[in-house]
Short mmCIF file of C-alpha atoms in Angstrom, two decimals:
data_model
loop_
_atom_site.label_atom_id
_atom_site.label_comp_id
_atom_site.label_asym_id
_atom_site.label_seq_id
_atom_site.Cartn_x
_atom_site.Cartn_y
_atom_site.Cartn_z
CA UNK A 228 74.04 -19.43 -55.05
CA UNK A 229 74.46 -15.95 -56.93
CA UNK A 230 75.06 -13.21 -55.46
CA UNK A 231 71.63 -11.11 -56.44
CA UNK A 232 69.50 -14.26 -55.01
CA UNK A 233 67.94 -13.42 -51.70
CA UNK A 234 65.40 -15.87 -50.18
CA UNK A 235 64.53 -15.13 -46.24
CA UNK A 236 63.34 -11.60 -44.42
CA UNK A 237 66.92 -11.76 -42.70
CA UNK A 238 68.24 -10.98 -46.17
CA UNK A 239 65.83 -8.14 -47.28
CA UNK A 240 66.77 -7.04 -43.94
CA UNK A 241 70.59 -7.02 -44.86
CA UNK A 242 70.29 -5.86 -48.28
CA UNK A 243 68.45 -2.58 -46.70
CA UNK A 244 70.90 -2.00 -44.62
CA UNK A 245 73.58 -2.18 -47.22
CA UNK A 246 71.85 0.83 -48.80
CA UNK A 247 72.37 2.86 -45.82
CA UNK A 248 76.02 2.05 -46.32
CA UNK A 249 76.44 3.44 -49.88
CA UNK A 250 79.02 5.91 -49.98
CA UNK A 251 78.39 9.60 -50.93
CA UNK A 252 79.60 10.45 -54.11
CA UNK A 253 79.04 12.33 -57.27
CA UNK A 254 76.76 10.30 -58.65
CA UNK A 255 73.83 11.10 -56.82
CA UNK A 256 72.74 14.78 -58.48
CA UNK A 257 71.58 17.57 -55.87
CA UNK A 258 73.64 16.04 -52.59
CA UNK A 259 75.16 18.70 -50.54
CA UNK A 260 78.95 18.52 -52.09
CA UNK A 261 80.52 18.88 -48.71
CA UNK A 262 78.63 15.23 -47.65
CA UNK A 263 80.94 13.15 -50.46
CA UNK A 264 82.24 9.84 -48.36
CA UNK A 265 79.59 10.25 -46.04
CA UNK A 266 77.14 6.95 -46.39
CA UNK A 267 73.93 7.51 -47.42
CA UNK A 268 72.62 6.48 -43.34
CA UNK A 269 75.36 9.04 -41.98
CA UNK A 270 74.03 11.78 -44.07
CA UNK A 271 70.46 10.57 -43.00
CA UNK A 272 71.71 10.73 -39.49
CA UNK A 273 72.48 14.59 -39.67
CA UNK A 274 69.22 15.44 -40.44
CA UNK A 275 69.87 18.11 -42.80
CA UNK A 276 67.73 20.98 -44.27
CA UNK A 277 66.53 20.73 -48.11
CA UNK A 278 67.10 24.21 -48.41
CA UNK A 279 69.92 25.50 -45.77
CA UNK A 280 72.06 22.05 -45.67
CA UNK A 281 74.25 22.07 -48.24
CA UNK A 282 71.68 20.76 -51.53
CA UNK A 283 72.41 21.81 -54.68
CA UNK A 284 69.52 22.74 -57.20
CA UNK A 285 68.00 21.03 -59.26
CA UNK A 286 66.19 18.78 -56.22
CA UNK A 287 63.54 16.32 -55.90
CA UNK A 288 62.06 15.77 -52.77
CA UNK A 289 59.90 13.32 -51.12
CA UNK A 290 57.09 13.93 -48.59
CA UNK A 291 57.51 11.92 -45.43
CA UNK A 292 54.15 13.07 -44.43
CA UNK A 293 52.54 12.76 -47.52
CA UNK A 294 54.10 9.19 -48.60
CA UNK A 295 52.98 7.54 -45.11
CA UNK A 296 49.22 8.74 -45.52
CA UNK A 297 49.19 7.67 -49.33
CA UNK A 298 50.59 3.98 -47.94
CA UNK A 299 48.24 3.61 -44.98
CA UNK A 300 44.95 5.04 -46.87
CA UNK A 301 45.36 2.19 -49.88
CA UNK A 302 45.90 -0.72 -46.59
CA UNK A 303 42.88 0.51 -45.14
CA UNK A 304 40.75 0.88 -48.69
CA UNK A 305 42.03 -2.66 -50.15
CA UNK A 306 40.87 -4.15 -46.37
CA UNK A 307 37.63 -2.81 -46.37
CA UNK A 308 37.15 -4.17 -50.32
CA UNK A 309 37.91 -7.50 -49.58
CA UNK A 310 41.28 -7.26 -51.92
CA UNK A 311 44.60 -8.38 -51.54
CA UNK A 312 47.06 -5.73 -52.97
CA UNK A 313 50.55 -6.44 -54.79
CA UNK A 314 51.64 -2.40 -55.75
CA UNK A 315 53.29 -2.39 -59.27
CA UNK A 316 57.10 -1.75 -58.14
CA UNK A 317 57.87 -0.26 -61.54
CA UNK A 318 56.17 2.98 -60.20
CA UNK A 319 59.53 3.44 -57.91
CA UNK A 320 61.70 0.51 -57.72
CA UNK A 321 62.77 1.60 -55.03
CA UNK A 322 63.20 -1.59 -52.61
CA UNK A 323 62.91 0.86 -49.82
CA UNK A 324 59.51 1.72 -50.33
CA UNK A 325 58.97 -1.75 -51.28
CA UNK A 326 59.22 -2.56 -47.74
CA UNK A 327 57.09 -0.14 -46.46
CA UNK A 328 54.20 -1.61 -48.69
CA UNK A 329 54.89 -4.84 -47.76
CA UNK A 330 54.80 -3.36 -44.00
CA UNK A 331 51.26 -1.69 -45.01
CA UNK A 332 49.35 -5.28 -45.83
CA UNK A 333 50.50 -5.73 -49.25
CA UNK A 334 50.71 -9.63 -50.69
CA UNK A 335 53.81 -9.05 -52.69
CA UNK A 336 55.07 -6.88 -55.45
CA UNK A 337 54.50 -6.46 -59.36
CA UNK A 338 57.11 -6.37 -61.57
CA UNK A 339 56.84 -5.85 -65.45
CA UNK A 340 59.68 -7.56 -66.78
CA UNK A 341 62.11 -9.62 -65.42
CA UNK A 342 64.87 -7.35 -64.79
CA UNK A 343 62.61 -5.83 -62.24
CA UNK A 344 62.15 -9.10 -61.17
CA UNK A 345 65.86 -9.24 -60.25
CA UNK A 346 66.29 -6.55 -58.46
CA UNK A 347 63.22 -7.71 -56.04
CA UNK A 348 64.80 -10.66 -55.25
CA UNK A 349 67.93 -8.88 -54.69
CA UNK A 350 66.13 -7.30 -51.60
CA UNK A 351 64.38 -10.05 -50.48
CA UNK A 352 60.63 -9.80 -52.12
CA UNK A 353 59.19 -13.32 -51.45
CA UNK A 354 56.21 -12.85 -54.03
CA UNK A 355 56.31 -11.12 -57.14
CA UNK A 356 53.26 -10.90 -59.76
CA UNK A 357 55.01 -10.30 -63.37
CA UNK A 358 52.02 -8.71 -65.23
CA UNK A 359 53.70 -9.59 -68.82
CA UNK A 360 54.40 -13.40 -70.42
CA UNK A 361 57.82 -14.09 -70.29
CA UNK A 362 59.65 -15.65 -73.28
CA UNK A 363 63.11 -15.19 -72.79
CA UNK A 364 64.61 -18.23 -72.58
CA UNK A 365 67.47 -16.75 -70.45
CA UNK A 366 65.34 -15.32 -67.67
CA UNK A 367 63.13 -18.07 -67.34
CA UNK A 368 66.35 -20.29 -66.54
CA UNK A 369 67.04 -17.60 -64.29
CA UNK A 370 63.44 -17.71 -62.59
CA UNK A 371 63.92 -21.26 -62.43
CA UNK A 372 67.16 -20.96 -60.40
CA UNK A 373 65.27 -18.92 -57.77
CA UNK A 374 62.73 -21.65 -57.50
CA UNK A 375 64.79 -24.26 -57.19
CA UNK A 376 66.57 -22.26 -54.66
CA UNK A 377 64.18 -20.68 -52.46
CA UNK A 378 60.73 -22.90 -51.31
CA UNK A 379 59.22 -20.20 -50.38
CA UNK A 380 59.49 -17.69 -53.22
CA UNK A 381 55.85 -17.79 -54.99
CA UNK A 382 56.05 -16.17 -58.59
CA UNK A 383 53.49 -15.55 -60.92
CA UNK A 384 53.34 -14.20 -64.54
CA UNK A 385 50.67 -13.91 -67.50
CA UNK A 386 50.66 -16.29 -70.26
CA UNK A 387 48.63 -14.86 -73.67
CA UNK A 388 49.47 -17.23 -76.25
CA UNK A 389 50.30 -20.87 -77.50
CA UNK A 390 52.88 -20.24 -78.82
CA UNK A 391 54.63 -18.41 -75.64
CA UNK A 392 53.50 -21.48 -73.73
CA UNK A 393 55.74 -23.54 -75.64
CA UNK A 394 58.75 -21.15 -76.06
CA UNK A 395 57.73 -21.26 -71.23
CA UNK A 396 57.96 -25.10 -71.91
CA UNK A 397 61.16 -25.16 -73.36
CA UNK A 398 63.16 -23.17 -71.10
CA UNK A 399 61.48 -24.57 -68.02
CA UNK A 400 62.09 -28.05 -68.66
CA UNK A 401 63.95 -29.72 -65.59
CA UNK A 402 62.87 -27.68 -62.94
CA UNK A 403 61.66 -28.76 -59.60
CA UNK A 404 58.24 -27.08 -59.77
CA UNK A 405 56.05 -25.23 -62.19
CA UNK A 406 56.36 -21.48 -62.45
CA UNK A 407 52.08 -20.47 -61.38
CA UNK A 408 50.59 -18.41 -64.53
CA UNK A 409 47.36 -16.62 -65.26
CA UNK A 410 45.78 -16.47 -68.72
CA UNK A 411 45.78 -12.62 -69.60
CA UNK A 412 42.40 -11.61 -70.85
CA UNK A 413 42.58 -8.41 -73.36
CA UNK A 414 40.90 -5.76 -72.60
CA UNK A 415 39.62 -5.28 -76.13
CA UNK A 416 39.96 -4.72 -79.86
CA UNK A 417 42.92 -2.43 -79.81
CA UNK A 418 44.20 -2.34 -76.57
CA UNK A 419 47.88 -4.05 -75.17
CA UNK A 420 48.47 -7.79 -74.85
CA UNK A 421 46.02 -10.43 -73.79
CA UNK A 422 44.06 -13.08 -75.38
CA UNK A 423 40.98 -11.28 -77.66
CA UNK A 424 38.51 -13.86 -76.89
CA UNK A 425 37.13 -16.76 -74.47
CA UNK A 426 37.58 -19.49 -76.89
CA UNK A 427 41.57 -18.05 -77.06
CA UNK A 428 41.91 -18.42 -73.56
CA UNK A 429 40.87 -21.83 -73.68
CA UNK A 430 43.20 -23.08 -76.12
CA UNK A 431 46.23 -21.21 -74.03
CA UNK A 432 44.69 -23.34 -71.03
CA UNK A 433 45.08 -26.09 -72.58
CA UNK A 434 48.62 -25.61 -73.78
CA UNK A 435 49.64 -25.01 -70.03
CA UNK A 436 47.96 -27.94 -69.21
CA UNK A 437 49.61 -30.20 -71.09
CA UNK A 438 53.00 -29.16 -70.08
CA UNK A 439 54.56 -30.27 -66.98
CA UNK A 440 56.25 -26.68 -66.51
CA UNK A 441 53.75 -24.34 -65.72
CA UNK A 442 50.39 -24.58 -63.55
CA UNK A 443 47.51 -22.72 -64.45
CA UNK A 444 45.90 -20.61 -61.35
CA UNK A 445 43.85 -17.98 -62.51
CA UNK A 446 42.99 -15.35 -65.01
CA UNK A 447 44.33 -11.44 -65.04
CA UNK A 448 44.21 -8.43 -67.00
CA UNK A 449 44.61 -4.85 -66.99
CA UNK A 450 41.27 -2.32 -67.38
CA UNK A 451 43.11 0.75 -68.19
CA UNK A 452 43.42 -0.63 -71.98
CA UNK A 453 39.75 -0.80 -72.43
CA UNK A 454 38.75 1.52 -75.63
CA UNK A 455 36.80 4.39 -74.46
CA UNK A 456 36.98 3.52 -70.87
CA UNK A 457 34.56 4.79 -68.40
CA UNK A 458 32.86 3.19 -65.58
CA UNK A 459 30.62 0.92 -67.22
CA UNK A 460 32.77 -0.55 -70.09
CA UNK A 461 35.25 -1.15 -67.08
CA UNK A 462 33.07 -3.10 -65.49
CA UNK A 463 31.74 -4.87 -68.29
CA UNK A 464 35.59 -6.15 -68.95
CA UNK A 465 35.83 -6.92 -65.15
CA UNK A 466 32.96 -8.93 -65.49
CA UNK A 467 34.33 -10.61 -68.54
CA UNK A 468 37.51 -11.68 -66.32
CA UNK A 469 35.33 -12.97 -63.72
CA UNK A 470 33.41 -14.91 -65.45
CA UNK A 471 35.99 -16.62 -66.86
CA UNK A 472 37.71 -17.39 -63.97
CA UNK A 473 34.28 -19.56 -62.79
CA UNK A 474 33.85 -21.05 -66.34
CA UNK A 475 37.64 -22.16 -65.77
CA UNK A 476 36.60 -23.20 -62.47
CA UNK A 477 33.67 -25.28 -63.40
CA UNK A 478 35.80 -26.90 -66.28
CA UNK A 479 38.28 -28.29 -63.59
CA UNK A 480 41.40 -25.89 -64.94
CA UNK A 481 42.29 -25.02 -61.31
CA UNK A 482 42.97 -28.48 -60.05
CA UNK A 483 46.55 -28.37 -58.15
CA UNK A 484 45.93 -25.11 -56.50
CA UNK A 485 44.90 -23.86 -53.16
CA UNK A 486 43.09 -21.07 -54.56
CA UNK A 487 42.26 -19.00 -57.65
CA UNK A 488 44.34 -15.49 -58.30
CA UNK A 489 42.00 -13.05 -60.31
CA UNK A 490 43.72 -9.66 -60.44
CA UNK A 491 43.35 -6.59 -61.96
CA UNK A 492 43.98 -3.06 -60.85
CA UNK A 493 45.75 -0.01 -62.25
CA UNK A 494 45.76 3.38 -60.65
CA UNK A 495 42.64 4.98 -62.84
CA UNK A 496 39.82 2.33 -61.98
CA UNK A 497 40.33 0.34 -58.93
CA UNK A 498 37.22 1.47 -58.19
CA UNK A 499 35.79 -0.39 -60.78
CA UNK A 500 37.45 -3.62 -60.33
CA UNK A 501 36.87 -3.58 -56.77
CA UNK A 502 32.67 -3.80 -57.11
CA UNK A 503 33.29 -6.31 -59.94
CA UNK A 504 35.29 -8.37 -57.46
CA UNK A 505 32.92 -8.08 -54.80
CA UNK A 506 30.13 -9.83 -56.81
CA UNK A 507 32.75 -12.51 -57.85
CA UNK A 508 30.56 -16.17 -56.92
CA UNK A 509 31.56 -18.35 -55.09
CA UNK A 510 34.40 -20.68 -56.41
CA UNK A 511 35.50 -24.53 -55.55
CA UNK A 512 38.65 -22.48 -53.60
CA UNK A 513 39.12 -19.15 -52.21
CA UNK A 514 39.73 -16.35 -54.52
CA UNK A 515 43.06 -14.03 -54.48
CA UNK A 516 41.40 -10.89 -55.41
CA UNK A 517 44.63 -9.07 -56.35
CA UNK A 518 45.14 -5.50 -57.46
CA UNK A 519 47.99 -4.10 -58.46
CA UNK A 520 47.67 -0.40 -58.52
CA UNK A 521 51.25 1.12 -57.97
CA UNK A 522 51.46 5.34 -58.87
CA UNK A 523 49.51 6.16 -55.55
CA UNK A 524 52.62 5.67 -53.46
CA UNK A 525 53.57 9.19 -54.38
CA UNK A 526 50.32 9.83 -56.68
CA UNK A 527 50.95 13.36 -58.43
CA UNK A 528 49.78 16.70 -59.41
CA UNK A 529 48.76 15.87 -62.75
CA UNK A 530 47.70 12.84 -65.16
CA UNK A 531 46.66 10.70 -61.55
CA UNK A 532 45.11 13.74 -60.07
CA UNK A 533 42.53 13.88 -62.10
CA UNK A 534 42.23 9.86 -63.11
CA UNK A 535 42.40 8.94 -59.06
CA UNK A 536 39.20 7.19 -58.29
CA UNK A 537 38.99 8.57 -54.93
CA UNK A 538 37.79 11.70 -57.05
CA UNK A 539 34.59 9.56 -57.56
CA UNK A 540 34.82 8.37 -53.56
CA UNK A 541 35.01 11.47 -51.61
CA UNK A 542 34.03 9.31 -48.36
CA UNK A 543 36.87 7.14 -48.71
CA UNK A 544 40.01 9.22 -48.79
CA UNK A 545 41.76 11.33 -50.71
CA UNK A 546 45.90 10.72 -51.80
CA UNK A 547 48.53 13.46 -51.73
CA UNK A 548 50.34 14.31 -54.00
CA UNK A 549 54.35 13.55 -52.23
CA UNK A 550 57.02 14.97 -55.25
CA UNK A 551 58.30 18.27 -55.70
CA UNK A 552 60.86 19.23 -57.74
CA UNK A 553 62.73 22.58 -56.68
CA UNK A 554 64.80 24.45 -58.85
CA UNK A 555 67.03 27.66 -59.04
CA UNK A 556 65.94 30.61 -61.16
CA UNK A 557 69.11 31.02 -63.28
CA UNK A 558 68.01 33.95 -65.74
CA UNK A 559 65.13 36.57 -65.73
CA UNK A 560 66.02 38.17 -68.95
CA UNK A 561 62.40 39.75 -70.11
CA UNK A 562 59.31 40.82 -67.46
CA UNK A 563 57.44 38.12 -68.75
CA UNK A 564 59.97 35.18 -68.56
CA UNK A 565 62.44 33.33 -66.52
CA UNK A 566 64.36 30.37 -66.72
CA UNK A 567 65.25 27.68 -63.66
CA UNK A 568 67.96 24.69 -64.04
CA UNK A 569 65.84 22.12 -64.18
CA UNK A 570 64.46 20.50 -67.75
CA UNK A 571 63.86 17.09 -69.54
CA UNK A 572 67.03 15.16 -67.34
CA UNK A 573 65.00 16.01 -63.95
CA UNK A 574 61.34 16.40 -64.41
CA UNK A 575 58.61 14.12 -65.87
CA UNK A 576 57.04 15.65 -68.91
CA UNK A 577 55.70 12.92 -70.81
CA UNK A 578 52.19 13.99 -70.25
CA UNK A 579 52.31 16.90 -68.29
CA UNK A 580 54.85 20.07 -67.84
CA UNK A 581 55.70 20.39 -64.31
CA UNK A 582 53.34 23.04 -62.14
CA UNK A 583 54.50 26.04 -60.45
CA UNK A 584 53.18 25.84 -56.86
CA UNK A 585 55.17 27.76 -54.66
CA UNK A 586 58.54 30.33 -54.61
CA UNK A 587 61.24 30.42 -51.61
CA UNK A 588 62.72 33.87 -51.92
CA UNK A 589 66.34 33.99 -52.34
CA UNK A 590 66.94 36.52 -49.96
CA UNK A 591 64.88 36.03 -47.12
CA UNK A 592 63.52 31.79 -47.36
CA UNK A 593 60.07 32.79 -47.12
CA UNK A 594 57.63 30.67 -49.00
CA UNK A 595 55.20 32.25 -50.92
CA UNK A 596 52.65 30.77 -53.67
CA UNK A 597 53.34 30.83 -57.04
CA UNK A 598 51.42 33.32 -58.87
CA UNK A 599 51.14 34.53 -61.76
CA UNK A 600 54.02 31.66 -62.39
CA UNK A 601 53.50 28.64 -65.31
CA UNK A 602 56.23 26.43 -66.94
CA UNK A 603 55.61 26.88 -70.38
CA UNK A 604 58.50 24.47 -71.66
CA UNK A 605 61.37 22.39 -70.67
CA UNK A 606 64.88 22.03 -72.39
CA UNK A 607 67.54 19.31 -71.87
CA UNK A 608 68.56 21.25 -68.54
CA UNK A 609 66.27 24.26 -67.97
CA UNK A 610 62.92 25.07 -67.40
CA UNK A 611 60.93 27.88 -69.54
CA UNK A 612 58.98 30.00 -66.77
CA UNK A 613 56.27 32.21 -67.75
CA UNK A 614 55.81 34.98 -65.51
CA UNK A 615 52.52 38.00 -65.39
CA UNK A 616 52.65 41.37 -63.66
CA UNK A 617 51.81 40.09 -60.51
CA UNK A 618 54.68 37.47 -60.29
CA UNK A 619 57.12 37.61 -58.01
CA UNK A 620 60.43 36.55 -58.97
CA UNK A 621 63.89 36.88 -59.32
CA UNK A 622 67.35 35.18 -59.62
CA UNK A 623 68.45 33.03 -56.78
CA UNK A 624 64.59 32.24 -56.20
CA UNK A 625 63.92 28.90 -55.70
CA UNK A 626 60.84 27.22 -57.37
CA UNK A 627 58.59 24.54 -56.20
CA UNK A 628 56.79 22.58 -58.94
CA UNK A 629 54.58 19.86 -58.91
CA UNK A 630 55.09 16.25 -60.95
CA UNK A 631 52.76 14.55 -63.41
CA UNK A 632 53.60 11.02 -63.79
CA UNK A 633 55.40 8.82 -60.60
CA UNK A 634 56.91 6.75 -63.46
CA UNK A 635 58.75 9.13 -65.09
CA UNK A 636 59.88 11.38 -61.72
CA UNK A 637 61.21 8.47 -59.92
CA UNK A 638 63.49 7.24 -62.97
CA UNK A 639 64.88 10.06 -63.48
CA UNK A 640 66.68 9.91 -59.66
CA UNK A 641 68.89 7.40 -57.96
CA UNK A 642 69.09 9.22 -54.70
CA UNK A 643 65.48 10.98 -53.21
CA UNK A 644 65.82 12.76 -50.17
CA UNK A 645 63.07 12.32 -48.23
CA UNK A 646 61.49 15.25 -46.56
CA UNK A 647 59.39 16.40 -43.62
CA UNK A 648 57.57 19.41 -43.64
CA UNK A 649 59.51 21.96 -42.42
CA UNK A 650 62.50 21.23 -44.53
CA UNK A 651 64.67 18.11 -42.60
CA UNK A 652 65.67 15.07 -44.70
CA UNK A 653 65.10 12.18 -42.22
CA UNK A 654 65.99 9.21 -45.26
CA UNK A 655 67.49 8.69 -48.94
CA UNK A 656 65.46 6.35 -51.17
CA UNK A 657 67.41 4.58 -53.43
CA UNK A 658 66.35 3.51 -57.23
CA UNK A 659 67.19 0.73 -59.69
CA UNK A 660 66.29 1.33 -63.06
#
């Protein structure tokens, strides 16, 4: 069997533990240089300081605090919705964190493409939703060599078209069991993938079914491509998706499955899709209500800030925001601007620049908030830092900003140290991009 299958716990168990036993080195930017040949559990084990044990600058920390309460508050808000929950691992692929989501409730994982795919099975994910049709004929003999190899591995992925059907067909052919897919439904004129229309997903049904390759079991889609989304055109999409799950249901399209996966979910409108789902009728099998939501792991201080829909559910919870990159100020050469050593290579700025939330004096390690302090701009490597009269900063400060975008912070590190709040680094979570 190859060496990046993995099919029982015992082996996500191992494959964890062989992260802890990573060696030190320089790859990993912003380890203390005086910890290279350490492995990445011995370093762990010491417990150091983010600020007094040896880090270099620029650093991106994780809040231990912050990442447990963002993990246990989506557990306890799929439960009481009636949802099953498989977080989209692209947010952090970090199989780390996978693990703790699978320890809060969740079904399984999401995955994107199939490289992602791969690197879940590496550590051990027994279920993985691929939200995209997969066409490559070289993954999907690779999918069907984890089948064939592993019982108990359940994958499913979206199918939106005849003619990716066939190309499915093809590859599959020879396999010991069908690879489970859901018709995507688009979420309008204009928006991503997906079938357009009803009579579209009924001709893609009947493509699957006449293949012996792939088994139809449900219907999925994303809202956050709606046009103009707000609450009601979300839910009139969600209703859309429902609806044709029972119309499939009535026809007799689920036959060979124990129940019917409907799943939607981003990060913006869960909210949505969770009162849609809760008026779903009943069905000739149970009903996988499965979201997929995957930023609010370490949700952010920008773009998910303000799209959260706990902003709309005040009763229910509220997540917290777990990045922070910190940074050195290099150069103060005017009153009114500074520059740290941290740009483009370290900070997510694909929708927003970072924000300035708090200073740790050079001199002294006091923490003090950030005002009069904005980062107007980032370069390849440094950070441009507008500064008023009633700033307070100098060289050798370090600067705490805030991320927009989990996507785009998480990518951009192989190594996280993850932090508690008064400084110590009690883990290292690990990447694959």
């Amino acid at each position: 069997m190859p060496a990046d299958h993995a099919g029982n716990a015992d082996t996500a168990v191992e494959r964890l533990a062989q992260l802890a036993s990573e060696r030190v080195d320089h790859r990993f930017k912003a380890l203390p240089p005086d910890a290279e040949g350490l492995t990445v559990g011995e370093l762990a084990a010491d417990r150091r300081n983010l600020f007094t044990g040896g880090f270099t600058t620029p650093v991106l920390a994780l809040s231990a605090e912050s990442l447990e309460h963002n993990l246990a508050l989506l557990e306890t808000w799929s439960e009481r919705h009636g949802l099953a929950f498989a977080p989209h691992g692209k947010t952090s692929m970090a199989p780390q964190l996978f693990e703790r989501q699978l320890a809060y409730g969740a079904w399984g994982i999401t995955a994107a493409v199939p490289h992602q795919a791969r690197v879940y099975r590496a550590h051990g994910i027994q279920r993985i939703f691929l939200a995209n049709e997969v066409v490559d004929a070289a993954a999907l003999r690779w999918l069907a060599g984890e089948l064939d190899a592993d019982p108990d591995f359940r994958f499913i992925c979206y199918v939106d078209s005849v003619r990716g059907v066939e190309l499915m067909d093809e590859a599959l052919r020879g396999t010991s069991r069908p690879v489970e897919v859901v018709i995507e439904l688009g979420a309008g004129e204009g928006a991503r993938t997906g079938v357009r229309t009803e009579a579209g997903c009924a001709a893609v049904a009947d493509a699957v079914a006449a293949t012996a390759t792939l088994r139809l079991v449900g219907v999925a889609g994303y809202e956050g491509e709606v046009p103009q989304a707000d609450g009601d055109r979300v839910r009139a999409w969600v209703r859309r998706l429902t609806e044709l799950a029972a119309d499939f249901d009535k026809a007799g399209r689920f036959d060979g499955t124990t129940e019917i996966v409907i799943s939607a979910g981003g990060s913006a409108w869960f909210d949505a899709v969770a009162d849609v789902f809760g008026e779903i009728p009943e069905l000739s099998r149970p009903a996988l209500k499965l979201l997929r939501s995957g930023a609010y792991v370490s949700h952010d201080d920008g773009h998910y800030r303000h799209l959260t829909p706990f902003n709309r559910l005040p009763d229910e919870g509220a997540l917290r925001p777990a990045f922070r990159l910190w940074a050195q100020v290099v150069s103060r050469p005017t009153p009114d601007q500074a520059f740290v050593n941290a740009g483009k290579r370290d900070a997510a700025y694909d929708l927003d620049l970072p924000e300035a939330q708090v200073v740790r004096d050079g001199r002294t390690g006091e923490i003090r908030p950030a005002d009069g302090i904005s980062v107007s701009g980032l370069s390849d490597q440094h950070g441009w830092v507008r500064t008023t009269a009633e700033a307070d900063l100098e060289v050798g400060d370090w600067l705490g900003m805030g991320l927009s975008h989990p996507c785009t912070s998480f990518d951009k590190w192989q190594l996280i140290p993850l932090v508690e709040a008064d400084g110590t680094v009690v883990d290292y979570i690990r990447t694959f991009f």
